[in-house]
Amino acid sequence: MLIARAAAVLVTIALLLGAAADAPIGRLAPVQWRMAWSAPADDPKWAFKVTLSSASEQVLALADETQVRVLNARTGRSVRTLYPPGHPVTGVWVTSGTVFVLTGEVSDGEQRLQAYDAATGATLWQRTVALLSQERVPDTGRYFGPRIVVTERGVVLAERESEPLTLLSLDPRSGAAVARTVYERHCDLTAAGAHSLLLLDYCAGNRIRLSSVDPSTLRTEWSRTMPSPALRFPDPVKLGDPNGHTLTVSGDGYVEIGDAFYAPDGRRLPTPHETPRTGGSAGGGPWSEPLYLRSADPGISFLPTWPLPAFLTSLDLRTGRLHSLPLDVPSGAATLVGTAPGKAFVLLGTGRVAAYTLTYGIPTGRELFDGVPLDAWPDACGLLSAADLRPIADGYTPAPATPALFGERLPHPPQCDWIPPTDDAPVVSLAVEWVSSSSATARRIFATETADLKQSLAYDAATEGPYLLDYLGLTATGSSGAPEAVVSAGPVIVRLASTSRPALRLVAPLVRDELLARYRLARHTPAPLPRLRWSFPTDGHLMGAPTVNGDTVYAAGGGRVYAMDAATGRLWWSRAISDYVSGPMQFAGDLVYAEDPISLHALDARTGRPRWRYSSQDLVYHFLATRGRIILCAGSEIIALDAATGRRLWRFRTAGSCAGSRLVQAGGTVYMDDGAGTVHALDLATGRRRWSVRTGTDEAAGTWVTPVGKVVYVAGADRRIRALDAATGAERWSTRLGGALTSAPLAAGAAVYVRSADYKVHALDARTGRKRWTALTSVIDPALGLTVGQDHLYVVTATGIVSAFDTSTGVERWSTPMGGVIVVGPVAHKGVVYVSTQGGTVHALDEATGARKWRMLTGDAPESGSIIGNTLTYANGLIYTGGGGNVYALRP
């Protein structure tokens, strides 16, 4: 059994118990994997790869944190659901008609292993187990194998012991301990299993040893040694293996370690140096059960691979060659979770599990390409022309590339880089990712790929359609922000990449239309997004709200600052200033200001030309632009700069770090909390401290300051809200509330509103501090504020609910669930309340009733956290927001 971690939070596992497929007859050979069925997999986030087989009843087990679903592996139909005691479910295995379930976190010290009869669902036994929780056993070496290895002959546990490593074997049907052994060698060790337990150990400077162990007795059946290989390239994905190579075991017991292959009896098979590996289905002996799913060109693990499909790979038992055939699923959205002779189970990125069967036929030599003739692959350079790229720059030239697929070279270049005439224009790269045997297969691969991309990456919702998805891929550092697009029409799938998203927005539809014309399909224009006035694609994630100054919208994304016409979205200018630009930007006079982690940049608001730059030795946390001054918080200092020149005017050192402080300006005073429980009022012109007031403890979660006219309202860490005289800091009133305060005071009319951590929202008299009312809510999101509009106070909860309370009485007037975590809002304007939910959906609610008026997707990934760029700004009669790397202007 081979167990490999695929993702986090939920658990899924699959294991097929079944009879062998019919052997090929005459010239017949494996030619294709065909999907037999697919079923929902409850959106699992964990996957365990298991390769075991048996001649008994076929079953498939899928699990989330609380339950295990048992399916008929021949049909995909649900047989029963198991509800094991204890939580969460952290592992599931099936063998010999038994379903094994592990519950509890390994960090808790003890977990529960339970066994169920697969046919009846009856509990056979349960046992408390203490499993190894750390990779390193003191003075013994590192252990990288699974904590539980399930085989038909025994269940082997890596026990939690101080030293050395102890292995325990249990009888699968009774759970009784039948054998125990101590691993004495002081070497790195990994493990896998099928019918036997395979142990691979490596001592520095010594030879590698591969041993087969009887799972029921823990006695060695055979042992083989091989020279210690020199690592040609370190692969962080393979650091869990003693020698830097993967240990892979097929369901029928064939082993791959590095470049060596072994039969279940320990017999060494020919190596690739003796019989080169191929990807086709040439004649020869029978194949093993699938060893693994892989991409044709692994490349770097976090970058897209070429070509697009996953390839299911088996071993030719006569020649020792590896044979690969493509599946109708992208390699990035597939995990092999179970095998049997001639069958494989694959977990798809769409939250489904699929069963594939191996079909036989007369080989043609094109099986590696899904049976498609090689000359059917289009010339990548022929899908665009220099004329197509002329709106970007005149003089683009193609540079074709001819990569090989498992050694097979295509007659036409499948990849092409379009090189611009000057360095300031972007390169546009195009790759023919795959040509399927049918348009239906290509649509299925494209749909799976785009669904997977939209679950994890930001995308352009304004151009998305049935043939095109423009998105922000992964950069060379593994972060998101590389502009890419995937296009499919007919049987062809193409991927484009560039440093410029506006360039991709121009050329991707041209490639789409070229393919539609080639295959005589109708041209397609995506339907406009509701309420959309215009959108502009930046080259990366937006950082902060789009900022409006007069007739211009400014935004920061992908290390650049953009200036756009507020009415049309036309780009006035863009300027690259840093690898990372945070926002939002601010203005003073004819300058616009933006910050990176250690610097503040002043740009000409009309042209984008740099005027000055101030760099700090400490991190720049935030800044204010006001009255000819730039007030910034860096490290533990408040620094004032001349807005026109960047010259430093004064500085004020705080007791705590600026990371937890907030700057607020009103009149000629700057108010700030120092992150250590004290509020300071500083003279804007000189930096002189006018007064300081202690409001909490050094361990305080935070302090909020709201100046309004001659009064400064302070929500302190000591659970008090205070009204201070703006000129002197003298306390006008102070009111203690029940829980820690979790929002800035909101002054509206004659009242001040504030939230507290005990699930309450409070209204106080602004003049006296007397409590007007207190309302109980569900858990309030501490990251979001309060908003008043149309006699209602709007509150957002951590469970994704917008609630409206009567400002006079505190009575809840309405409550509307948004169906997801709210990350921005509420913003109230002219009878409408706006919020954004995780994944970049903007919602508009009626202020009076909470009824939904409309919603719009902006393209942020559902699995992303609170996207900073997904924010709302109202100006010029439009709502400006960001999502998926785009700036949107919406009609309110």
PDB file of N, CA, C and O in Angstrom, residues 133-154:
ATOM      1  N   SER A 133       4.234  10.329  15.644  1.00  0.00           N
ATOM      2  CA  SER A 133       3.745  11.656  15.276  1.00  0.00           C
ATOM      3  C   SER A 133       4.814  12.535  14.677  1.00  0.00           C
ATOM      4  O   SER A 133       4.512  13.562  14.095  1.00  0.00           O
ATOM      5  N   GLN A 134       6.087  12.177  14.797  1.00  0.00           N
ATOM      6  CA  GLN A 134       7.155  13.007  14.281  1.00  0.00           C
ATOM      7  C   GLN A 134       7.969  12.213  13.276  1.00  0.00           C
ATOM      8  O   GLN A 134       8.085  10.993  13.363  1.00  0.00           O
ATOM      9  N   GLU A 135       8.589  12.946  12.335  1.00  0.00           N
ATOM     10  CA  GLU A 135       9.365  12.266  11.311  1.00  0.00           C
ATOM     11  C   GLU A 135      10.639  11.656  11.880  1.00  0.00           C
ATOM     12  O   GLU A 135      11.127  10.659  11.393  1.00  0.00           O
ATOM     13  N   ARG A 136      11.174  12.263  12.920  1.00  0.00           N
ATOM     14  CA  ARG A 136      12.444  11.783  13.441  1.00  0.00           C
ATOM     15  C   ARG A 136      12.257  11.051  14.768  1.00  0.00           C
ATOM     16  O   ARG A 136      11.650  11.577  15.702  1.00  0.00           O
ATOM     17  N   VAL A 137      12.766   9.843  14.825  1.00  0.00           N
ATOM     18  CA  VAL A 137      12.808   9.096  16.078  1.00  0.00           C
ATOM     19  C   VAL A 137      14.206   9.315  16.656  1.00  0.00           C
ATOM     20  O   VAL A 137      15.195   9.119  15.960  1.00  0.00           O
ATOM     21  N   PRO A 138      14.335   9.759  17.913  1.00  0.00           N
ATOM     22  CA  PRO A 138      15.650  10.088  18.467  1.00  0.00           C
ATOM     23  C   PRO A 138      16.664   8.960  18.288  1.00  0.00           C
ATOM     24  O   PRO A 138      16.381   7.797  18.579  1.00  0.00           O
ATOM     25  N   ASP A 139      17.833   9.332  17.764  1.00  0.00           N
ATOM     26  CA  ASP A 139      18.963   8.409  17.597  1.00  0.00           C
ATOM     27  C   ASP A 139      18.641   7.216  16.707  1.00  0.00           C
ATOM     28  O   ASP A 139      19.301   6.190  16.762  1.00  0.00           O
ATOM     29  N   THR A 140      17.621   7.325  15.893  1.00  0.00           N
ATOM     30  CA  THR A 140      17.231   6.206  15.042  1.00  0.00           C
ATOM     31  C   THR A 140      17.205   6.575  13.564  1.00  0.00           C
ATOM     32  O   THR A 140      17.246   5.722  12.705  1.00  0.00           O
ATOM     33  N   GLY A 141      17.143   7.846  13.253  1.00  0.00           N
ATOM     34  CA  GLY A 141      16.988   8.258  11.870  1.00  0.00           C
ATOM     35  C   GLY A 141      15.581   8.754  11.631  1.00  0.00           C
ATOM     36  O   GLY A 141      14.736   8.755  12.519  1.00  0.00           O
ATOM     37  N   ARG A 142      15.326   9.160  10.418  1.00  0.00           N
ATOM     38  CA  ARG A 142      14.015   9.715  10.080  1.00  0.00           C
ATOM     39  C   ARG A 142      13.134   8.636   9.461  1.00  0.00           C
ATOM     40  O   ARG A 142      13.594   7.833   8.670  1.00  0.00           O
ATOM     41  N   TYR A 143      11.870   8.683   9.826  1.00  0.00           N
ATOM     42  CA  TYR A 143      10.894   7.765   9.230  1.00  0.00           C
ATOM     43  C   TYR A 143       9.926   8.578   8.390  1.00  0.00           C
ATOM     44  O   TYR A 143       9.272   9.489   8.887  1.00  0.00           O
ATOM     45  N   PHE A 144       9.822   8.245   7.102  1.00  0.00           N
ATOM     46  CA  PHE A 144       8.983   8.994   6.177  1.00  0.00           C
ATOM     47  C   PHE A 144       7.778   8.198   5.695  1.00  0.00           C
ATOM     48  O   PHE A 144       7.021   8.676   4.869  1.00  0.00           O
ATOM     49  N   GLY A 145       7.623   6.998   6.179  1.00  0.00           N
ATOM     50  CA  GLY A 145       6.541   6.168   5.681  1.00  0.00           C
ATOM     51  C   GLY A 145       5.219   6.478   6.347  1.00  0.00           C
ATOM     52  O   GLY A 145       5.125   7.288   7.272  1.00  0.00           O
ATOM     53  N   PRO A 146       4.151   5.800   5.919  1.00  0.00           N
ATOM     54  CA  PRO A 146       2.837   5.986   6.545  1.00  0.00           C
ATOM     55  C   PRO A 146       2.823   5.417   7.950  1.00  0.00           C
ATOM     56  O   PRO A 146       3.567   4.502   8.280  1.00  0.00           O
ATOM     57  N   ARG A 147       1.949   5.970   8.801  1.00  0.00           N
ATOM     58  CA  ARG A 147       1.831   5.481  10.177  1.00  0.00           C
ATOM     59  C   ARG A 147       1.051   4.179  10.238  1.00  0.00           C
ATOM     60  O   ARG A 147       1.178   3.421  11.189  1.00  0.00           O
ATOM     61  N   ILE A 148       0.217   3.927   9.217  1.00  0.00           N
ATOM     62  CA  ILE A 148      -0.544   2.682   9.121  1.00  0.00           C
ATOM     63  C   ILE A 148      -0.386   2.143   7.704  1.00  0.00           C
ATOM     64  O   ILE A 148      -0.581   2.874   6.733  1.00  0.00           O
ATOM     65  N   VAL A 149      -0.030   0.859   7.590  1.00  0.00           N
ATOM     66  CA  VAL A 149       0.046   0.175   6.308  1.00  0.00           C
ATOM     67  C   VAL A 149      -0.924  -1.003   6.372  1.00  0.00           C
ATOM     68  O   VAL A 149      -0.766  -1.891   7.220  1.00  0.00           O
ATOM     69  N   VAL A 150      -1.952  -0.994   5.511  1.00  0.00           N
ATOM     70  CA  VAL A 150      -2.979  -2.040   5.525  1.00  0.00           C
ATOM     71  C   VAL A 150      -2.745  -2.978   4.347  1.00  0.00           C
ATOM     72  O   VAL A 150      -2.679  -2.528   3.198  1.00  0.00           O
ATOM     73  N   THR A 151      -2.612  -4.265   4.636  1.00  0.00           N
ATOM     74  CA  THR A 151      -2.492  -5.288   3.605  1.00  0.00           C
ATOM     75  C   THR A 151      -3.484  -6.401   3.919  1.00  0.00           C
ATOM     76  O   THR A 151      -4.091  -6.434   4.997  1.00  0.00           O
ATOM     77  N   GLU A 152      -3.633  -7.335   2.980  1.00  0.00           N
ATOM     78  CA  GLU A 152      -4.548  -8.459   3.204  1.00  0.00           C
ATOM     79  C   GLU A 152      -4.047  -9.383   4.315  1.00  0.00           C
ATOM     80  O   GLU A 152      -4.835 -10.057   4.974  1.00  0.00           O
ATOM     81  N   ARG A 153      -2.735  -9.400   4.540  1.00  0.00           N
ATOM     82  CA  ARG A 153      -2.162 -10.328   5.519  1.00  0.00           C
ATOM     83  C   ARG A 153      -1.927  -9.701   6.882  1.00  0.00           C
ATOM     84  O   ARG A 153      -1.614 -10.424   7.840  1.00  0.00           O
ATOM     85  N   GLY A 154      -2.077  -8.373   7.001  1.00  0.00           N
ATOM     86  CA  GLY A 154      -1.853  -7.752   8.292  1.00  0.00           C
ATOM     87  C   GLY A 154      -1.926  -6.241   8.202  1.00  0.00           C
ATOM     88  O   GLY A 154      -1.709  -5.654   7.143  1.00  0.00           O
TER      89      GLY A 154
END
